[in-house]
Coordinates of C-alpha atoms and ligand atoms in Angstrom, one line a residue:
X14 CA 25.0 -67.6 4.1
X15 CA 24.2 -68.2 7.8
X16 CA 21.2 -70.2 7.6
X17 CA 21.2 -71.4 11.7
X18 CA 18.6 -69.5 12.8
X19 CA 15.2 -70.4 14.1
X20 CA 11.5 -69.2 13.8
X21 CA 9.1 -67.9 11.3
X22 CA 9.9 -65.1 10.6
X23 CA 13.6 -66.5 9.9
X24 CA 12.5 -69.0 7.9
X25 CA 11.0 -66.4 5.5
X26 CA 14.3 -64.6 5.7
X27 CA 16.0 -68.0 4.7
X28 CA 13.5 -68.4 1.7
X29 CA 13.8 -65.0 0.8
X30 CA 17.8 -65.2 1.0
X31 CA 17.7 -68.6 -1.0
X32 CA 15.3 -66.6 -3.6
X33 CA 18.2 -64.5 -3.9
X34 CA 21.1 -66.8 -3.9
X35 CA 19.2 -68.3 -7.0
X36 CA 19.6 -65.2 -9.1
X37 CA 23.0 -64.2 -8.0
X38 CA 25.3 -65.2 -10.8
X39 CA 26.9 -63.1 -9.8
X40 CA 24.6 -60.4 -11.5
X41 CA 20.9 -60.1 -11.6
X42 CA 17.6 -58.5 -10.8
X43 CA 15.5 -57.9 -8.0
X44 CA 12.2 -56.8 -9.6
X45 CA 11.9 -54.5 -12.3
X46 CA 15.2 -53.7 -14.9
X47 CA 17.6 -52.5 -12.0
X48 CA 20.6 -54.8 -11.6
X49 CA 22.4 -55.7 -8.2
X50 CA 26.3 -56.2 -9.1
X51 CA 28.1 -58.5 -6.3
X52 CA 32.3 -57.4 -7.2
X53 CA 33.4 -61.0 -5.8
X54 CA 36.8 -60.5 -6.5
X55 CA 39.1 -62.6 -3.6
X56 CA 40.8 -58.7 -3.4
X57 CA 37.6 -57.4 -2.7
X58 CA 36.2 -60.4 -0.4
X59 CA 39.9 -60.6 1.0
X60 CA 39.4 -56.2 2.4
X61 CA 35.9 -56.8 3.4
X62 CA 36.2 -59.6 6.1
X63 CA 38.7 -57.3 7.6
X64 CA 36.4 -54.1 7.9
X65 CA 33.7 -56.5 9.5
X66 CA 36.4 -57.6 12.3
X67 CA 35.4 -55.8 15.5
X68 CA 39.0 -55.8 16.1
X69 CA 40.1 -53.6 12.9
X70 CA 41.3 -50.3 14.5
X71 CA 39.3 -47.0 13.1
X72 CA 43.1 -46.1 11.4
X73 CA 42.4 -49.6 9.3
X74 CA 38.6 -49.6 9.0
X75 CA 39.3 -45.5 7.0
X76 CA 41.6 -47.2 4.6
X77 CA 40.4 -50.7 3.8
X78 CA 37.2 -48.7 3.1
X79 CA 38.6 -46.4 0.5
X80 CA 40.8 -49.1 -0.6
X81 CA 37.6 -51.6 -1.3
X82 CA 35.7 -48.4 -3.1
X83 CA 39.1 -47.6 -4.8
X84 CA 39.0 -51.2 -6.4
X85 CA 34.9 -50.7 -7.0
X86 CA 35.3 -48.1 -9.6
X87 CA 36.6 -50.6 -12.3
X88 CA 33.6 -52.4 -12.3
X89 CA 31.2 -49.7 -11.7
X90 CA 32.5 -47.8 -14.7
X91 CA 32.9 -50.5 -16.9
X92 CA 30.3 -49.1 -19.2
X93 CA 31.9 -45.4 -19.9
X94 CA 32.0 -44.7 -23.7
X95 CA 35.1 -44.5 -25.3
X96 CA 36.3 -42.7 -28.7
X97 CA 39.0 -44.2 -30.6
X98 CA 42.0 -41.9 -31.2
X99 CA 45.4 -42.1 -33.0
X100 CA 48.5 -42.0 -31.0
X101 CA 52.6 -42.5 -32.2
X102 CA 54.6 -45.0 -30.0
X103 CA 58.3 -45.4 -30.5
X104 CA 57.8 -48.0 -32.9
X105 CA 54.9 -46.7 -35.1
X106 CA 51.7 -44.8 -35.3
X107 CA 48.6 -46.7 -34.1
X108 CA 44.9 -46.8 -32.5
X109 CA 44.4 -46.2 -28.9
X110 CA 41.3 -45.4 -26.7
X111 CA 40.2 -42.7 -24.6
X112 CA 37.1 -41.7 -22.0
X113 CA 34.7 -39.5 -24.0
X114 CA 34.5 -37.0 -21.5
X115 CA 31.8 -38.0 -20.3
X116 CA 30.6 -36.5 -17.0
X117 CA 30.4 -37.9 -13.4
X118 CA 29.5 -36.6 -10.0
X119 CA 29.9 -39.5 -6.6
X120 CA 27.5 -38.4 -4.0
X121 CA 28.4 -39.6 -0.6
X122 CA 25.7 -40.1 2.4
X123 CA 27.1 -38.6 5.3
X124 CA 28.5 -39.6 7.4
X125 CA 29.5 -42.9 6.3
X126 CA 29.8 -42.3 2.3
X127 CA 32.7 -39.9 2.8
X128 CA 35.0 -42.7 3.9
X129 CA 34.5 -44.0 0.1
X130 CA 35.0 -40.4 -1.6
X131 CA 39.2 -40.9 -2.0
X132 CA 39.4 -44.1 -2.8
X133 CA 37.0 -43.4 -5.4
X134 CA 38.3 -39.7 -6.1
X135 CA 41.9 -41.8 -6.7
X136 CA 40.6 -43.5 -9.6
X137 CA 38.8 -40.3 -11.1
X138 CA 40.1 -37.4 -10.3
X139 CA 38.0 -35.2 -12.1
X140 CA 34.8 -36.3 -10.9
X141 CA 32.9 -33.4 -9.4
X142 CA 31.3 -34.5 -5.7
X143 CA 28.2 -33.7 -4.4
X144 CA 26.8 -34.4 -0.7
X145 CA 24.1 -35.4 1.0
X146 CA 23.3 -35.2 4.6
X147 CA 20.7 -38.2 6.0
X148 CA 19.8 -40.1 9.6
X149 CA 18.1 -42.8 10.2
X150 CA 15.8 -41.9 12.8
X151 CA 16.7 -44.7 15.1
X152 CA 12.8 -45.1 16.5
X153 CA 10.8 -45.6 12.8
X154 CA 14.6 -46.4 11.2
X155 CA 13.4 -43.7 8.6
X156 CA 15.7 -41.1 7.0
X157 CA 15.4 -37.6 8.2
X158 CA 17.6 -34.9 5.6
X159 CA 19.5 -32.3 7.2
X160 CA 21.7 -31.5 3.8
X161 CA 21.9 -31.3 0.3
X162 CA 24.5 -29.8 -2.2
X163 CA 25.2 -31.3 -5.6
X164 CA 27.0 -29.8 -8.8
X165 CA 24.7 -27.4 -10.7
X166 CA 25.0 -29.6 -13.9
X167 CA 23.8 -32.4 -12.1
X168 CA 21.4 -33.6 -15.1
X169 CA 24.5 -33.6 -17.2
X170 CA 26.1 -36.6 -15.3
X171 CA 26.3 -39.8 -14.4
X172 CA 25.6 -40.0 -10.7
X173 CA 26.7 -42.6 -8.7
X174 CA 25.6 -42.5 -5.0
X175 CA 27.8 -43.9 -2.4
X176 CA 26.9 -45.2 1.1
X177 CA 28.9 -48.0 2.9
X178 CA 25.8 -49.6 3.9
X179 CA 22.6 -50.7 2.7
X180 CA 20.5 -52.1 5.0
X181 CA 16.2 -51.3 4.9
X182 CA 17.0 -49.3 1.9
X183 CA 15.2 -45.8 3.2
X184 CA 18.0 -43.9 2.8
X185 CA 19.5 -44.9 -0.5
X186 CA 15.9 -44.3 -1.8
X187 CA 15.6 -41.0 -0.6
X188 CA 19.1 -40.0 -1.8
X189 CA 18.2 -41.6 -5.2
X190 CA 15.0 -39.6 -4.8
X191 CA 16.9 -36.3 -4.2
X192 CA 19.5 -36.5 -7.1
X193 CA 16.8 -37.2 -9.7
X194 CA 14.4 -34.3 -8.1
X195 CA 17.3 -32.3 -8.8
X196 CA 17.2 -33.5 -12.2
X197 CA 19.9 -36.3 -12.4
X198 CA 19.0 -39.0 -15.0
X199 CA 21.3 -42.0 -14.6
X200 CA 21.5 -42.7 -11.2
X201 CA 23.8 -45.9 -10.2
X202 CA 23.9 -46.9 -6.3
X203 CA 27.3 -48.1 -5.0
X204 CA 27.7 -49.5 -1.2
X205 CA 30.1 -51.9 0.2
X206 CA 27.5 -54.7 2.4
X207 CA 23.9 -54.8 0.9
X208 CA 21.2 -56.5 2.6
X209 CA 18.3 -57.9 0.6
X210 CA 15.7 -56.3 1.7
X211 CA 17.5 -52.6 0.9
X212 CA 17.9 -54.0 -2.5
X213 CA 14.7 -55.1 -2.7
X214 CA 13.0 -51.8 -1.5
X215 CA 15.9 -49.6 -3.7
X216 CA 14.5 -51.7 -6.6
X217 CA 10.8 -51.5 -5.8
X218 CA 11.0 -47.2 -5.7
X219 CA 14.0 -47.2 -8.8
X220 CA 13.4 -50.0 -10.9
X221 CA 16.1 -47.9 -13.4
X222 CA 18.8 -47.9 -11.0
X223 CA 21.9 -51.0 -10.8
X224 CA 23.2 -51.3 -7.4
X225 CA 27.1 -52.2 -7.1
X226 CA 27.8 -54.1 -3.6
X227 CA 30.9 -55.6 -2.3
X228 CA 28.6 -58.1 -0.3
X229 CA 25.2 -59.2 0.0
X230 CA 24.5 -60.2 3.6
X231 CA 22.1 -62.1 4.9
X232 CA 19.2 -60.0 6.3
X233 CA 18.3 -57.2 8.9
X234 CA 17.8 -57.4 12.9
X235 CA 15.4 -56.0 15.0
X236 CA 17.3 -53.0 15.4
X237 CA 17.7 -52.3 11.1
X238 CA 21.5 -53.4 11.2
X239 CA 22.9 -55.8 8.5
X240 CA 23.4 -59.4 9.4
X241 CA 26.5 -60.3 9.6
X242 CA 27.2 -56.7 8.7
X243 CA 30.4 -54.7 10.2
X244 CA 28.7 -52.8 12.4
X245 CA 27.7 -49.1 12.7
X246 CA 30.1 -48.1 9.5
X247 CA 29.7 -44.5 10.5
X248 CA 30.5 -44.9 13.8
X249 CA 33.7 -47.1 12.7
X250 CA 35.1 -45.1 10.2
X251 CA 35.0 -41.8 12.6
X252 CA 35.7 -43.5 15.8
X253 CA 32.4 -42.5 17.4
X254 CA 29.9 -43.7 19.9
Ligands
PRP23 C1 23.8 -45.6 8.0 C2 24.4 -45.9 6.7 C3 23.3 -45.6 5.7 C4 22.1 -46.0 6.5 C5 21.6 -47.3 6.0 O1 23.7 -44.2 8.3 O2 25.6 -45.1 6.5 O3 23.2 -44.2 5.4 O4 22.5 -46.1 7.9 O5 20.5 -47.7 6.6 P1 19.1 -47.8 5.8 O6 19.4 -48.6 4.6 O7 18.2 -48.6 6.8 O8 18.6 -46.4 5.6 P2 23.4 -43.6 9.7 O9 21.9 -43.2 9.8 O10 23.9 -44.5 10.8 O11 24.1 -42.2 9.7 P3 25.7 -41.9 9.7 O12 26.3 -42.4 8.4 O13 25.8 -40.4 9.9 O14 26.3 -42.7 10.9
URA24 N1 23.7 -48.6 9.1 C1 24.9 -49.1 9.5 O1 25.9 -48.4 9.6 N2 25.0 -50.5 9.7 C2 24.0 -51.3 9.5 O2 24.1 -52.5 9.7 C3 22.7 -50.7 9.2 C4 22.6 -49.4 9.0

């Protein structure tokens, strides 16, 4: 972590970051029972510096992105139930696994969430996709909702919401507000560069839900964008601004 910075206010950003650091092996807790899951795999770590390169084209940005939330799902379905089953090789008859059928639904934040959806949707096909449409309002950095549909079973599944970027946390927390208003009960949060103070506020309003991050960063700017960060990821996954 980038700790050559000066001030008061970045010294409390050190000290909160170092307050981090301390819990980070490589899993733990914020406040409350939610978990923040850092995938440091050197794949993982290996895909990421590249999407924060200012250099990486918008053609490599789109599929480092999936590829990163494509690698994601193993660890962020490590938990799914499975029902033992018999099954005949060539050789003799024996004990295998499968998935218990249970249910999922991703939910992407537009803009940026869709560039996870494949990757994901590669992994498990049969998961049903929802979407939600939010803005931060670049004055108060708030999120304003302009659109919401998710599968009619929603309280049936396991939800896992996906947005690229976590950064004051406002719009993860609404979206995790939305699905559960909706009636979803097992929310999980999955983005690719975290910021601690998103955590931190995800954490404060959903205690229940983990948080699965390719990166933790080091902490916001003045304008709300991550530190080292990649960017604006919507802007570099669609080639826009
Ligand atoms: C970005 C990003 C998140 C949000 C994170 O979206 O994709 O949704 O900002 O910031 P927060 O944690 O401070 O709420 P943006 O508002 O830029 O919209 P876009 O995806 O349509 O570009
Ligand atoms: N949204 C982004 O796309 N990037 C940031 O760094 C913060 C919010």
């Amino acid at each position: 972590l980038d700790t050559n910075f000066k001030g008061n206010r970045h010294e409390r950003r050190v000290s909160k970051i170092k307050q981090f650091e301390e819990k980070l092996a490589p899993t733990y807790s914020s406040s409350g029972e939610g978990r923040i899951v850092i995938l440091d795999h050197p794949l993982v770590r290996h895909k990421v510096s590249i999407i924060r390169d200012k250099n990486t084209s918008v053609k490599e940005f789109r599929e480092l992105v999936q590829e990163i939330a494509g690698l994601m799902v193993y660890e962020i379905t490590r938990n799914l139930p499975l029902v033992k089953i018999e099954i005949e090789t060539p050789i003799e008859k024996t004990i295998g696994y499968t998935l218990e059928g249970k249910k999922l639904a991703i939910v992407p934040v537009l803009r940026a969430g869709l560039g996870m959806v494949d990757g994901i949707l590669q992994v498990i096909p049969n998961a049903k996709v929802g979407h939600i449409g939010l803005y931060r309002d670049p004055e108060t950095l708030e999120p304003v909702e302009y659109y919401c549909k998710l599968p009619s079973d929603i309280n049936e599944r396991d939800i896992f919401i996906l947005d690229p970027m976590l950064a004051t946390g406002g719009s993860a927390a609404a979206a995790i507000s939305l699905v559960k208003s909706r009636g979803a009960r097992k929310v999980t949060l999955v983005c690719l560069i975290a910021a601690p103070e998103g955590v931190e506020r995800v954490h404060q309003a959903h205690p229940d839900v983990d948080i699965y991050a390719a990166a933790l960063d080091n902490y916001l700017n003045d304008h709300g964008y991550i530190v080292p960060g990649l960017g604006d990821a919507g802007d570099r996954l669609f080639g826009t601004k």
